[in-house]
XYZ file of N, CA, C and O in Angstrom:
672
model
N -202.411 -31.964 22.350
C -203.107 -33.106 21.786
C -204.375 -32.581 21.123
O -205.059 -31.722 21.653
N -204.667 -33.118 19.963
C -205.752 -32.634 19.115
C -206.785 -33.735 18.902
O -206.430 -34.883 18.663
N -208.067 -33.383 18.992
C -209.121 -34.319 18.609
C -209.079 -34.493 17.094
O -208.960 -33.517 16.359
N -209.202 -35.703 16.618
C -209.216 -35.972 15.181
C -210.625 -35.799 14.627
O -211.569 -36.435 15.110
N -210.768 -34.915 13.650
C -212.032 -34.740 12.906
C -213.221 -34.493 13.827
O -214.307 -35.034 13.619
N -213.029 -33.653 14.832
C -213.998 -33.544 15.912
C -215.415 -33.214 15.465
O -216.359 -33.886 15.865
N -215.613 -32.202 14.643
C -216.988 -31.817 14.325
C -217.710 -32.871 13.478
O -218.916 -33.069 13.649
N -216.980 -33.553 12.635
C -217.601 -34.651 11.883
C -217.994 -35.767 12.850
O -219.104 -36.315 12.760
N -217.118 -36.082 13.783
C -217.399 -37.144 14.749
C -218.575 -36.744 15.641
O -219.440 -37.565 15.964
N -218.636 -35.463 16.024
C -219.769 -34.982 16.817
C -221.067 -35.042 16.008
O -222.130 -35.343 16.553
N -220.987 -34.750 14.711
C -222.177 -34.852 13.852
C -222.684 -36.291 13.833
O -223.894 -36.534 13.941
N -221.771 -37.231 13.701
C -222.176 -38.639 13.747
C -222.795 -38.987 15.099
O -223.776 -39.731 15.169
N -222.230 -38.451 16.173
C -222.782 -38.753 17.500
C -224.209 -38.214 17.622
O -225.033 -38.817 18.303
N -224.507 -37.100 16.942
C -225.865 -36.542 16.967
C -226.902 -37.500 16.380
O -228.057 -37.471 16.762
N -226.459 -38.322 15.433
C -227.389 -39.280 14.823
C -227.210 -40.681 15.417
O -227.691 -41.661 14.862
N -226.489 -40.740 16.548
C -226.360 -42.000 17.273
C -225.348 -42.970 16.717
O -225.425 -44.167 16.993
N -224.382 -42.468 15.954
C -223.368 -43.346 15.360
C -222.007 -42.991 15.941
O -221.617 -41.832 15.981
N -221.290 -44.011 16.380
C -219.924 -43.857 16.872
C -218.991 -44.089 15.681
O -218.695 -45.230 15.328
N -218.588 -43.008 15.032
C -217.834 -43.083 13.777
C -216.626 -44.012 13.875
O -216.425 -44.856 13.010
N -215.819 -43.845 14.905
C -214.583 -44.634 14.994
C -214.853 -46.096 15.319
O -213.961 -46.927 15.204
N -216.066 -46.442 15.718
C -216.419 -47.851 15.915
C -216.706 -48.533 14.583
O -216.546 -49.740 14.457
N -217.159 -47.744 13.587
C -217.530 -48.365 12.313
C -216.437 -48.275 11.255
O -216.463 -49.013 10.279
N -215.470 -47.371 11.456
C -214.406 -47.231 10.469
C -213.206 -46.520 11.073
O -213.332 -45.820 12.085
N -212.068 -46.695 10.446
C -210.876 -45.928 10.833
C -210.501 -44.952 9.717
O -209.461 -44.314 9.771
N -211.363 -44.838 8.718
C -211.082 -43.987 7.559
C -211.153 -42.502 7.921
O -212.063 -42.067 8.627
N -210.195 -41.754 7.428
C -210.186 -40.306 7.602
C -211.413 -39.741 6.895
O -211.577 -39.917 5.690
N -212.308 -39.041 7.611
C -213.530 -38.551 6.981
C -213.290 -37.493 5.907
O -214.176 -37.221 5.101
N -212.097 -36.912 5.893
C -211.780 -35.869 4.916
C -210.988 -36.389 3.720
O -210.563 -35.620 2.870
N -210.770 -37.682 3.653
C -209.960 -38.262 2.578
C -210.819 -38.461 1.326
O -211.396 -39.528 1.115
N -210.914 -37.405 0.520
C -211.689 -37.441 -0.720
C -210.894 -36.762 -1.829
O -210.137 -35.822 -1.566
N -211.087 -37.195 -3.068
C -210.416 -36.516 -4.181
C -211.087 -35.175 -4.481
O -212.286 -34.996 -4.231
N -210.294 -34.254 -4.984
C -210.799 -32.949 -5.403
C -210.340 -32.744 -6.842
O -209.126 -32.795 -7.122
N -211.286 -32.539 -7.734
C -210.939 -32.361 -9.146
C -209.968 -31.190 -9.310
O -210.161 -30.105 -8.781
N -208.866 -31.453 -10.029
C -207.869 -30.425 -10.298
C -206.787 -30.313 -9.239
O -205.875 -29.495 -9.362
N -206.869 -31.142 -8.187
C -205.885 -31.103 -7.105
C -205.242 -32.490 -7.001
O -205.934 -33.479 -6.776
N -203.919 -32.551 -7.169
C -203.226 -33.838 -7.150
C -202.532 -34.150 -5.834
O -202.213 -35.299 -5.565
N -202.289 -33.150 -5.012
C -201.613 -33.342 -3.727
C -202.630 -33.859 -2.700
O -203.595 -33.154 -2.377
N -202.431 -35.078 -2.164
C -203.395 -35.651 -1.216
C -203.599 -34.786 0.035
O -204.712 -34.703 0.554
N -202.533 -34.152 0.522
C -202.671 -33.278 1.697
C -203.528 -32.061 1.366
O -204.337 -31.623 2.185
N -203.357 -31.524 0.166
C -204.182 -30.396 -0.259
C -205.643 -30.829 -0.395
O -206.552 -30.100 0.033
N -205.857 -32.009 -0.966
C -207.234 -32.525 -1.092
C -207.890 -32.620 0.275
O -209.042 -32.217 0.455
N -207.146 -33.138 1.243
C -207.699 -33.302 2.589
C -208.072 -31.949 3.190
O -209.147 -31.781 3.758
N -207.185 -30.986 3.096
C -207.447 -29.671 3.701
C -208.604 -28.948 3.009
O -209.418 -28.288 3.667
N -208.687 -29.072 1.713
C -209.773 -28.439 0.951
C -211.102 -29.100 1.302
O -212.106 -28.425 1.538
N -211.112 -30.425 1.367
C -212.323 -31.158 1.749
C -212.737 -30.791 3.167
O -213.922 -30.547 3.439
N -211.777 -30.743 4.073
C -212.065 -30.394 5.460
C -212.712 -29.014 5.547
O -213.722 -28.841 6.239
N -212.159 -28.048 4.848
C -212.704 -26.696 4.888
C -214.139 -26.663 4.370
O -215.031 -26.100 5.019
N -214.389 -27.283 3.226
C -215.738 -27.280 2.664
C -216.711 -28.012 3.597
O -217.826 -27.541 3.842
N -216.293 -29.143 4.123
C -217.127 -29.950 5.010
C -217.513 -29.147 6.255
O -218.692 -29.037 6.608
N -216.530 -28.579 6.937
C -216.796 -27.865 8.180
C -217.613 -26.597 7.950
O -218.534 -26.293 8.728
N -217.305 -25.878 6.895
C -218.111 -24.703 6.567
C -219.547 -25.117 6.218
O -220.495 -24.377 6.491
N -219.676 -26.301 5.651
C -220.999 -26.807 5.280
C -221.925 -26.968 6.470
O -223.133 -26.782 6.345
N -221.382 -27.295 7.642
C -222.220 -27.420 8.827
C -222.822 -26.074 9.235
O -223.863 -26.024 9.872
N -222.139 -24.985 8.877
C -222.602 -23.652 9.276
C -223.428 -22.948 8.214
O -224.142 -21.994 8.524
N -223.322 -23.378 6.989
C -224.002 -22.690 5.882
C -225.497 -22.967 5.882
O -225.963 -23.982 6.390
N -226.242 -22.055 5.264
C -227.701 -22.245 5.149
C -228.084 -22.815 3.784
O -229.155 -23.372 3.631
N -227.187 -22.657 2.792
C -227.431 -23.222 1.463
C -226.107 -23.332 0.725
O -225.074 -22.844 1.197
N -226.146 -23.984 -0.442
C -224.910 -24.234 -1.186
C -224.218 -22.949 -1.629
O -222.994 -22.856 -1.569
N -224.969 -21.976 -2.087
C -224.343 -20.742 -2.571
C -223.618 -20.000 -1.447
O -222.513 -19.513 -1.644
N -224.220 -19.944 -0.260
C -223.526 -19.294 0.858
C -222.319 -20.125 1.290
O -221.293 -19.572 1.697
N -222.418 -21.447 1.178
C -221.278 -22.315 1.482
C -220.136 -22.039 0.516
O -218.989 -21.868 0.936
N -220.425 -22.006 -0.774
C -219.373 -21.788 -1.764
C -218.731 -20.421 -1.574
O -217.514 -20.262 -1.706
N -219.525 -19.414 -1.258
C -218.997 -18.069 -1.021
C -218.082 -18.072 0.206
O -216.983 -17.515 0.171
N -218.529 -18.703 1.276
C -217.719 -18.783 2.493
C -216.410 -19.529 2.219
O -215.346 -19.112 2.676
N -216.501 -20.618 1.463
C -215.305 -21.388 1.127
C -214.295 -20.516 0.391
O -213.114 -20.499 0.736
N -214.758 -19.794 -0.610
C -213.845 -18.947 -1.401
C -213.251 -17.824 -0.556
O -212.117 -17.420 -0.793
N -214.001 -17.349 0.424
C -213.492 -16.296 1.309
C -212.483 -16.827 2.319
O -211.569 -16.113 2.716
N -212.646 -18.057 2.740
C -211.801 -18.636 3.785
C -210.543 -19.324 3.250
O -209.566 -19.446 3.976
N -210.580 -19.819 2.034
C -209.455 -20.589 1.500
C -208.209 -19.725 1.381
O -208.268 -18.590 0.899
N -207.094 -20.266 1.811
C -205.792 -19.602 1.675
C -205.242 -19.948 0.289
O -204.666 -21.011 0.084
N -205.447 -19.040 -0.645
C -205.046 -19.305 -2.031
C -203.528 -19.306 -2.211
O -203.030 -19.808 -3.213
N -202.804 -18.777 -1.246
C -201.345 -18.850 -1.308
C -200.899 -20.299 -1.089
O -200.041 -20.806 -1.798
N -201.504 -20.953 -0.118
C -201.168 -22.350 0.183
C -201.835 -23.323 -0.784
O -201.290 -24.390 -1.069
N -203.023 -22.941 -1.278
C -203.806 -23.819 -2.154
C -204.179 -23.040 -3.420
O -205.308 -22.563 -3.542
N -203.235 -22.940 -4.353
C -203.432 -22.080 -5.533
C -204.252 -22.748 -6.646
O -203.751 -23.028 -7.733
N -205.512 -22.992 -6.357
C -206.389 -23.660 -7.305
C -207.610 -22.793 -7.567
O -207.913 -21.879 -6.817
N -208.317 -23.154 -8.607
C -209.563 -22.475 -8.938
C -210.716 -23.392 -8.544
O -210.668 -24.604 -8.783
N -211.754 -22.803 -7.947
C -212.889 -23.598 -7.497
C -214.202 -23.013 -8.002
O -214.945 -22.383 -7.242
N -214.497 -23.268 -9.286
C -215.817 -22.848 -9.775
C -216.907 -23.690 -9.108
O -216.627 -24.729 -8.497
N -218.134 -23.237 -9.231
C -219.256 -23.918 -8.579
C -219.323 -25.402 -8.900
O -219.632 -26.213 -8.027
N -219.033 -25.784 -10.153
C -219.169 -27.197 -10.503
C -218.163 -28.072 -9.754
O -218.476 -29.190 -9.366
N -216.957 -27.548 -9.502
C -215.956 -28.311 -8.755
C -216.388 -28.427 -7.289
O -216.334 -29.507 -6.697
N -216.848 -27.328 -6.712
C -217.297 -27.364 -5.315
C -218.547 -28.227 -5.164
O -218.676 -28.971 -4.188
N -219.440 -28.157 -6.124
C -220.652 -28.975 -6.085
C -220.305 -30.459 -6.162
O -220.885 -31.288 -5.442
N -219.345 -30.793 -7.006
C -218.898 -32.186 -7.121
C -218.276 -32.660 -5.811
O -218.553 -33.782 -5.357
N -217.453 -31.820 -5.185
C -216.839 -32.187 -3.909
C -217.908 -32.319 -2.824
O -217.885 -33.272 -2.028
N -218.854 -31.414 -2.796
C -219.921 -31.484 -1.803
C -220.748 -32.760 -1.979
O -221.085 -33.427 -1.001
N -221.022 -33.124 -3.212
C -221.730 -34.381 -3.487
C -220.900 -35.564 -2.997
O -221.439 -36.504 -2.401
N -219.585 -35.511 -3.222
C -218.695 -36.572 -2.733
C -218.730 -36.695 -1.218
O -218.751 -37.803 -0.672
N -218.750 -35.548 -0.533
C -218.835 -35.554 0.933
C -220.150 -36.184 1.373
O -220.178 -37.055 2.249
N -221.237 -35.761 0.758
C -222.557 -36.298 1.133
C -222.668 -37.785 0.820
O -223.259 -38.542 1.602
N -222.106 -38.208 -0.301
C -222.139 -39.630 -0.656
C -221.304 -40.464 0.305
O -221.658 -41.596 0.630
N -220.181 -39.925 0.746
C -219.284 -40.633 1.668
C -219.861 -40.670 3.080
O -219.567 -41.578 3.855
N -220.695 -39.663 3.396
C -221.244 -39.531 4.749
C -222.765 -39.358 4.708
O -223.301 -38.353 5.188
N -223.481 -40.346 4.158
C -224.936 -40.183 3.990
C -225.700 -40.030 5.304
O -226.746 -39.385 5.336
N -225.189 -40.600 6.383
C -225.902 -40.544 7.667
C -225.923 -39.137 8.265
O -226.765 -38.844 9.113
N -224.990 -38.272 7.827
C -224.967 -36.907 8.351
C -225.115 -35.867 7.237
O -225.000 -34.669 7.491
N -225.394 -36.309 6.032
C -225.487 -35.376 4.901
C -226.587 -34.333 5.116
O -226.469 -33.200 4.638
N -227.641 -34.699 5.847
C -228.723 -33.747 6.114
C -228.281 -32.592 7.013
O -228.954 -31.564 7.088
N -227.146 -32.732 7.687
C -226.644 -31.669 8.558
C -225.850 -30.612 7.784
O -225.589 -29.531 8.307
N -225.486 -30.932 6.548
C -224.752 -29.985 5.720
C -225.742 -28.962 5.164
O -226.821 -29.317 4.701
N -225.361 -27.710 5.244
C -226.217 -26.577 4.847
C -227.498 -26.532 5.677
O -228.569 -26.215 5.172
N -227.355 -26.863 6.963
C -228.514 -26.861 7.861
C -228.327 -25.940 9.055
O -229.249 -25.798 9.859
N -227.140 -25.382 9.204
C -226.850 -24.569 10.381
C -226.495 -25.396 11.603
O -226.427 -24.873 12.716
N -226.239 -26.685 11.435
C -225.917 -27.574 12.557
C -224.608 -27.211 13.239
O -224.355 -27.647 14.364
N -223.795 -26.420 12.583
C -222.490 -26.063 13.136
C -222.563 -25.446 14.517
O -221.696 -25.695 15.357
N -223.582 -24.658 14.798
C -223.717 -24.046 16.129
C -223.894 -25.105 17.205
O -223.295 -25.023 18.275
N -224.709 -26.114 16.942
C -224.883 -27.200 17.915
C -223.574 -27.951 18.126
O -223.236 -28.320 19.247
N -222.845 -28.184 17.038
C -221.568 -28.891 17.144
C -220.560 -28.064 17.939
O -219.791 -28.604 18.737
N -220.576 -26.742 17.742
C -219.676 -25.862 18.500
C -220.013 -25.873 19.986
O -219.115 -25.805 20.828
N -221.284 -25.978 20.319
C -221.684 -26.043 21.724
C -221.147 -27.325 22.356
O -220.615 -27.309 23.473
N -221.271 -28.441 21.645
C -220.725 -29.711 22.158
C -219.207 -29.611 22.323
O -218.655 -30.041 23.344
N -218.554 -29.043 21.336
C -217.111 -28.831 21.373
C -216.752 -27.993 22.604
O -215.820 -28.318 23.355
N -217.491 -26.914 22.843
C -217.224 -26.032 23.978
C -217.429 -26.756 25.308
O -216.658 -26.562 26.257
N -218.449 -27.602 25.393
C -218.683 -28.365 26.622
C -217.526 -29.323 26.897
O -217.124 -29.512 28.051
N -217.015 -29.931 25.831
C -215.875 -30.826 25.992
C -214.653 -30.044 26.462
O -213.929 -30.472 27.365
N -214.429 -28.902 25.855
C -213.298 -28.048 26.212
C -213.407 -27.620 27.681
O -212.428 -27.684 28.438
N -214.592 -27.196 28.070
C -214.817 -26.767 29.448
C -214.530 -27.907 30.429
O -213.903 -27.704 31.468
N -214.966 -29.093 30.093
C -214.742 -30.268 30.941
C -213.253 -30.476 31.185
O -212.809 -30.655 32.317
N -212.472 -30.447 30.118
C -211.031 -30.692 30.220
C -210.355 -29.568 30.999
O -209.548 -29.826 31.912
N -210.671 -28.328 30.667
C -210.050 -27.188 31.350
C -210.343 -27.244 32.849
O -209.447 -27.046 33.678
N -211.583 -27.505 33.174
C -211.992 -27.553 34.579
C -211.155 -28.542 35.384
O -210.727 -28.244 36.506
N -210.906 -29.713 34.809
C -210.143 -30.740 35.521
C -208.700 -30.302 35.748
O -208.112 -30.605 36.794
N -208.111 -29.587 34.797
C -206.738 -29.112 34.972
C -206.680 -27.941 35.943
O -205.778 -27.860 36.772
N -207.651 -27.048 35.872
C -207.677 -25.889 36.761
C -207.854 -26.341 38.214
O -207.240 -25.773 39.123
N -208.660 -27.373 38.427
C -208.850 -27.906 39.781
C -207.530 -28.310 40.415
O -207.375 -28.255 41.638
N -206.585 -28.741 39.611
C -205.283 -29.188 40.104
C -204.194 -28.114 39.945
O -203.015 -28.395 40.144
N -204.605 -26.898 39.551
C -203.656 -25.795 39.312
C -202.571 -26.160 38.299
O -201.402 -25.799 38.450
N -202.971 -26.900 37.253
C -202.048 -27.275 36.182
C -202.372 -26.398 34.984
O -203.526 -26.321 34.552
N -201.372 -25.717 34.427
C -201.644 -24.835 33.280
C -202.126 -25.610 32.060
O -201.678 -26.726 31.802
N -203.060 -24.998 31.336
C -203.593 -25.602 30.120
C -203.971 -24.481 29.161
O -204.514 -23.453 29.565
N -203.644 -24.661 27.905
C -204.017 -23.736 26.842
C -204.855 -24.488 25.827
O -204.649 -25.686 25.609
N -205.797 -23.782 25.204
C -206.592 -24.409 24.155
C -206.371 -23.683 22.845
O -206.174 -22.467 22.817
N -206.367 -24.447 21.774
C -206.307 -23.918 20.420
C -207.320 -24.737 19.618
O -207.070 -25.895 19.307
N -208.481 -24.121 19.364
C -209.581 -24.814 18.690
C -209.929 -26.090 19.449
O -210.336 -26.013 20.597
N -209.733 -27.250 18.832
C -210.089 -28.508 19.494
C -208.847 -29.265 19.956
O -208.825 -30.481 19.992
N -207.813 -28.509 20.336
C -206.606 -29.142 20.866
C -206.194 -28.433 22.151
O -206.663 -27.340 22.458
N -205.313 -29.093 22.883
C -204.876 -28.583 24.179
C -203.367 -28.672 24.289
O -202.747 -29.585 23.740
N -202.808 -27.738 25.048
C -201.382 -27.728 25.345
C -201.248 -27.757 26.861
O -201.828 -26.907 27.550
N -200.527 -28.744 27.353
C -200.285 -28.885 28.788
C -198.803 -29.212 28.983
O -198.109 -29.545 28.020
N -198.311 -29.130 30.226
C -196.931 -29.559 30.459
C -196.725 -30.985 29.951
O -197.629 -31.822 30.025
N -195.543 -31.233 29.447
C -195.245 -32.507 28.791
C -195.625 -33.719 29.648
O -196.195 -34.684 29.146
N -195.329 -33.665 30.945
C -195.604 -34.826 31.802
C -197.091 -35.010 32.112
O -197.474 -35.968 32.788
N -197.954 -34.137 31.602
C -199.399 -34.250 31.795
C -200.116 -34.795 30.553
O -201.346 -34.832 30.507
N -199.352 -35.215 29.553
C -199.935 -35.674 28.296
C -200.881 -36.852 28.444
O -201.970 -36.867 27.862
N -200.488 -37.846 29.222
C -201.349 -39.020 29.410
C -202.651 -38.636 30.107
O -203.733 -39.092 29.728
N -202.547 -37.784 31.107
C -203.745 -37.319 31.822
C -204.655 -36.539 30.873
O -205.871 -36.726 30.872
N -204.061 -35.671 30.072
C -204.847 -34.903 29.117
C -205.592 -35.834 28.163
O -206.785 -35.660 27.916
N -204.893 -36.817 27.651
C -205.502 -37.757 26.714
C -206.695 -38.465 27.367
O -207.767 -38.592 26.753
N -206.536 -38.920 28.592
C -207.642 -39.584 29.319
C -208.814 -38.627 29.520
O -209.976 -38.998 29.343
N -208.513 -37.378 29.884
C -209.577 -36.402 30.114
C -210.295 -36.028 28.822
O -211.512 -35.797 28.825
N -209.560 -35.958 27.723
C -210.197 -35.668 26.434
C -211.177 -36.777 26.069
O -212.291 -36.517 25.611
N -210.756 -38.009 26.293
C -211.666 -39.135 26.046
C -212.868 -39.067 26.987
O -214.003 -39.298 26.581
N -212.612 -38.733 28.244
C -213.694 -38.600 29.213
C -214.666 -37.495 28.835
O -215.887 -37.641 28.992
N -214.154 -36.392 28.334
C -214.999 -35.275 27.908
C -215.884 -35.687 26.744
O -217.072 -35.359 26.701
N -215.308 -36.417 25.803
C -216.091 -36.884 24.654
C -217.216 -37.805 25.111
O -218.358 -37.670 24.703
N -216.883 -38.732 26.005
C -217.893 -39.654 26.511
C -218.965 -38.897 27.301
O -220.161 -39.171 27.171
N -218.554 -37.928 28.096
C -219.479 -37.131 28.899
C -220.491 -36.398 28.019
O -221.681 -36.354 28.322
N -220.017 -35.834 26.913
C -220.876 -35.016 26.049
C -221.704 -35.861 25.082
O -222.844 -35.530 24.787
N -221.143 -36.967 24.596
C -221.816 -37.734 23.540
C -222.372 -39.083 23.993
O -223.115 -39.712 23.245
N -221.956 -39.560 25.145
C -222.294 -40.908 25.622
C -221.704 -41.984 24.717
O -222.217 -43.092 24.645
N -220.634 -41.647 24.005
C -219.914 -42.614 23.181
C -218.482 -42.694 23.686
O -217.950 -41.731 24.236
N -217.852 -43.834 23.460
C -216.537 -44.069 24.063
C -215.358 -43.887 23.120
O -214.275 -43.542 23.546
N -215.511 -44.115 21.851
C -214.367 -44.162 20.953
C -214.077 -42.778 20.365
O -214.934 -42.189 19.722
N -212.890 -42.275 20.607
C -212.457 -40.994 20.045
C -210.978 -41.123 19.720
O -210.260 -41.890 20.337
N -210.552 -40.397 18.717
C -209.143 -40.373 18.364
C -208.593 -39.001 18.708
O -209.199 -37.989 18.386
N -207.473 -39.018 19.387
C -206.775 -37.776 19.704
C -205.294 -38.039 19.481
O -204.799 -39.114 19.783
N -204.629 -37.050 18.920
C -203.195 -37.235 18.636
C -202.427 -36.006 19.042
O -202.934 -34.911 19.119
């Protein structure tokens, strides 16, 4: 089971906003100039957005994006003007957290993510139930899915003091 848009949701929690209480919109659903495939747009936006939390400025963000993008899967060109336009779109769509982009906030978000992960793992280890983690998702025995889902929600509430989270 995977947390949906975890670092964006954690960024909103940092500014006291429960994202899923105010909207059900996918935070990565934005157009990208020159890209017509909606799934590609989402993945490209997600990459730029998440890297943006870790970058110190736009130029380092754009460089990191170009280094991280899988050009085999996403065979597009991203000159600065296209990335700048997408970054502006992200900031316009998410004005309450736009100040966290190119601020180095990613480390704080990773710490929150790690605390949530630790919370969930601890509860499974206490019961000697195997659990694996992959980024912000977990793998447990099939019959433990409901318990995992409840614990993931509990971990989010524990770390953020907010109740609404999406996990799939």
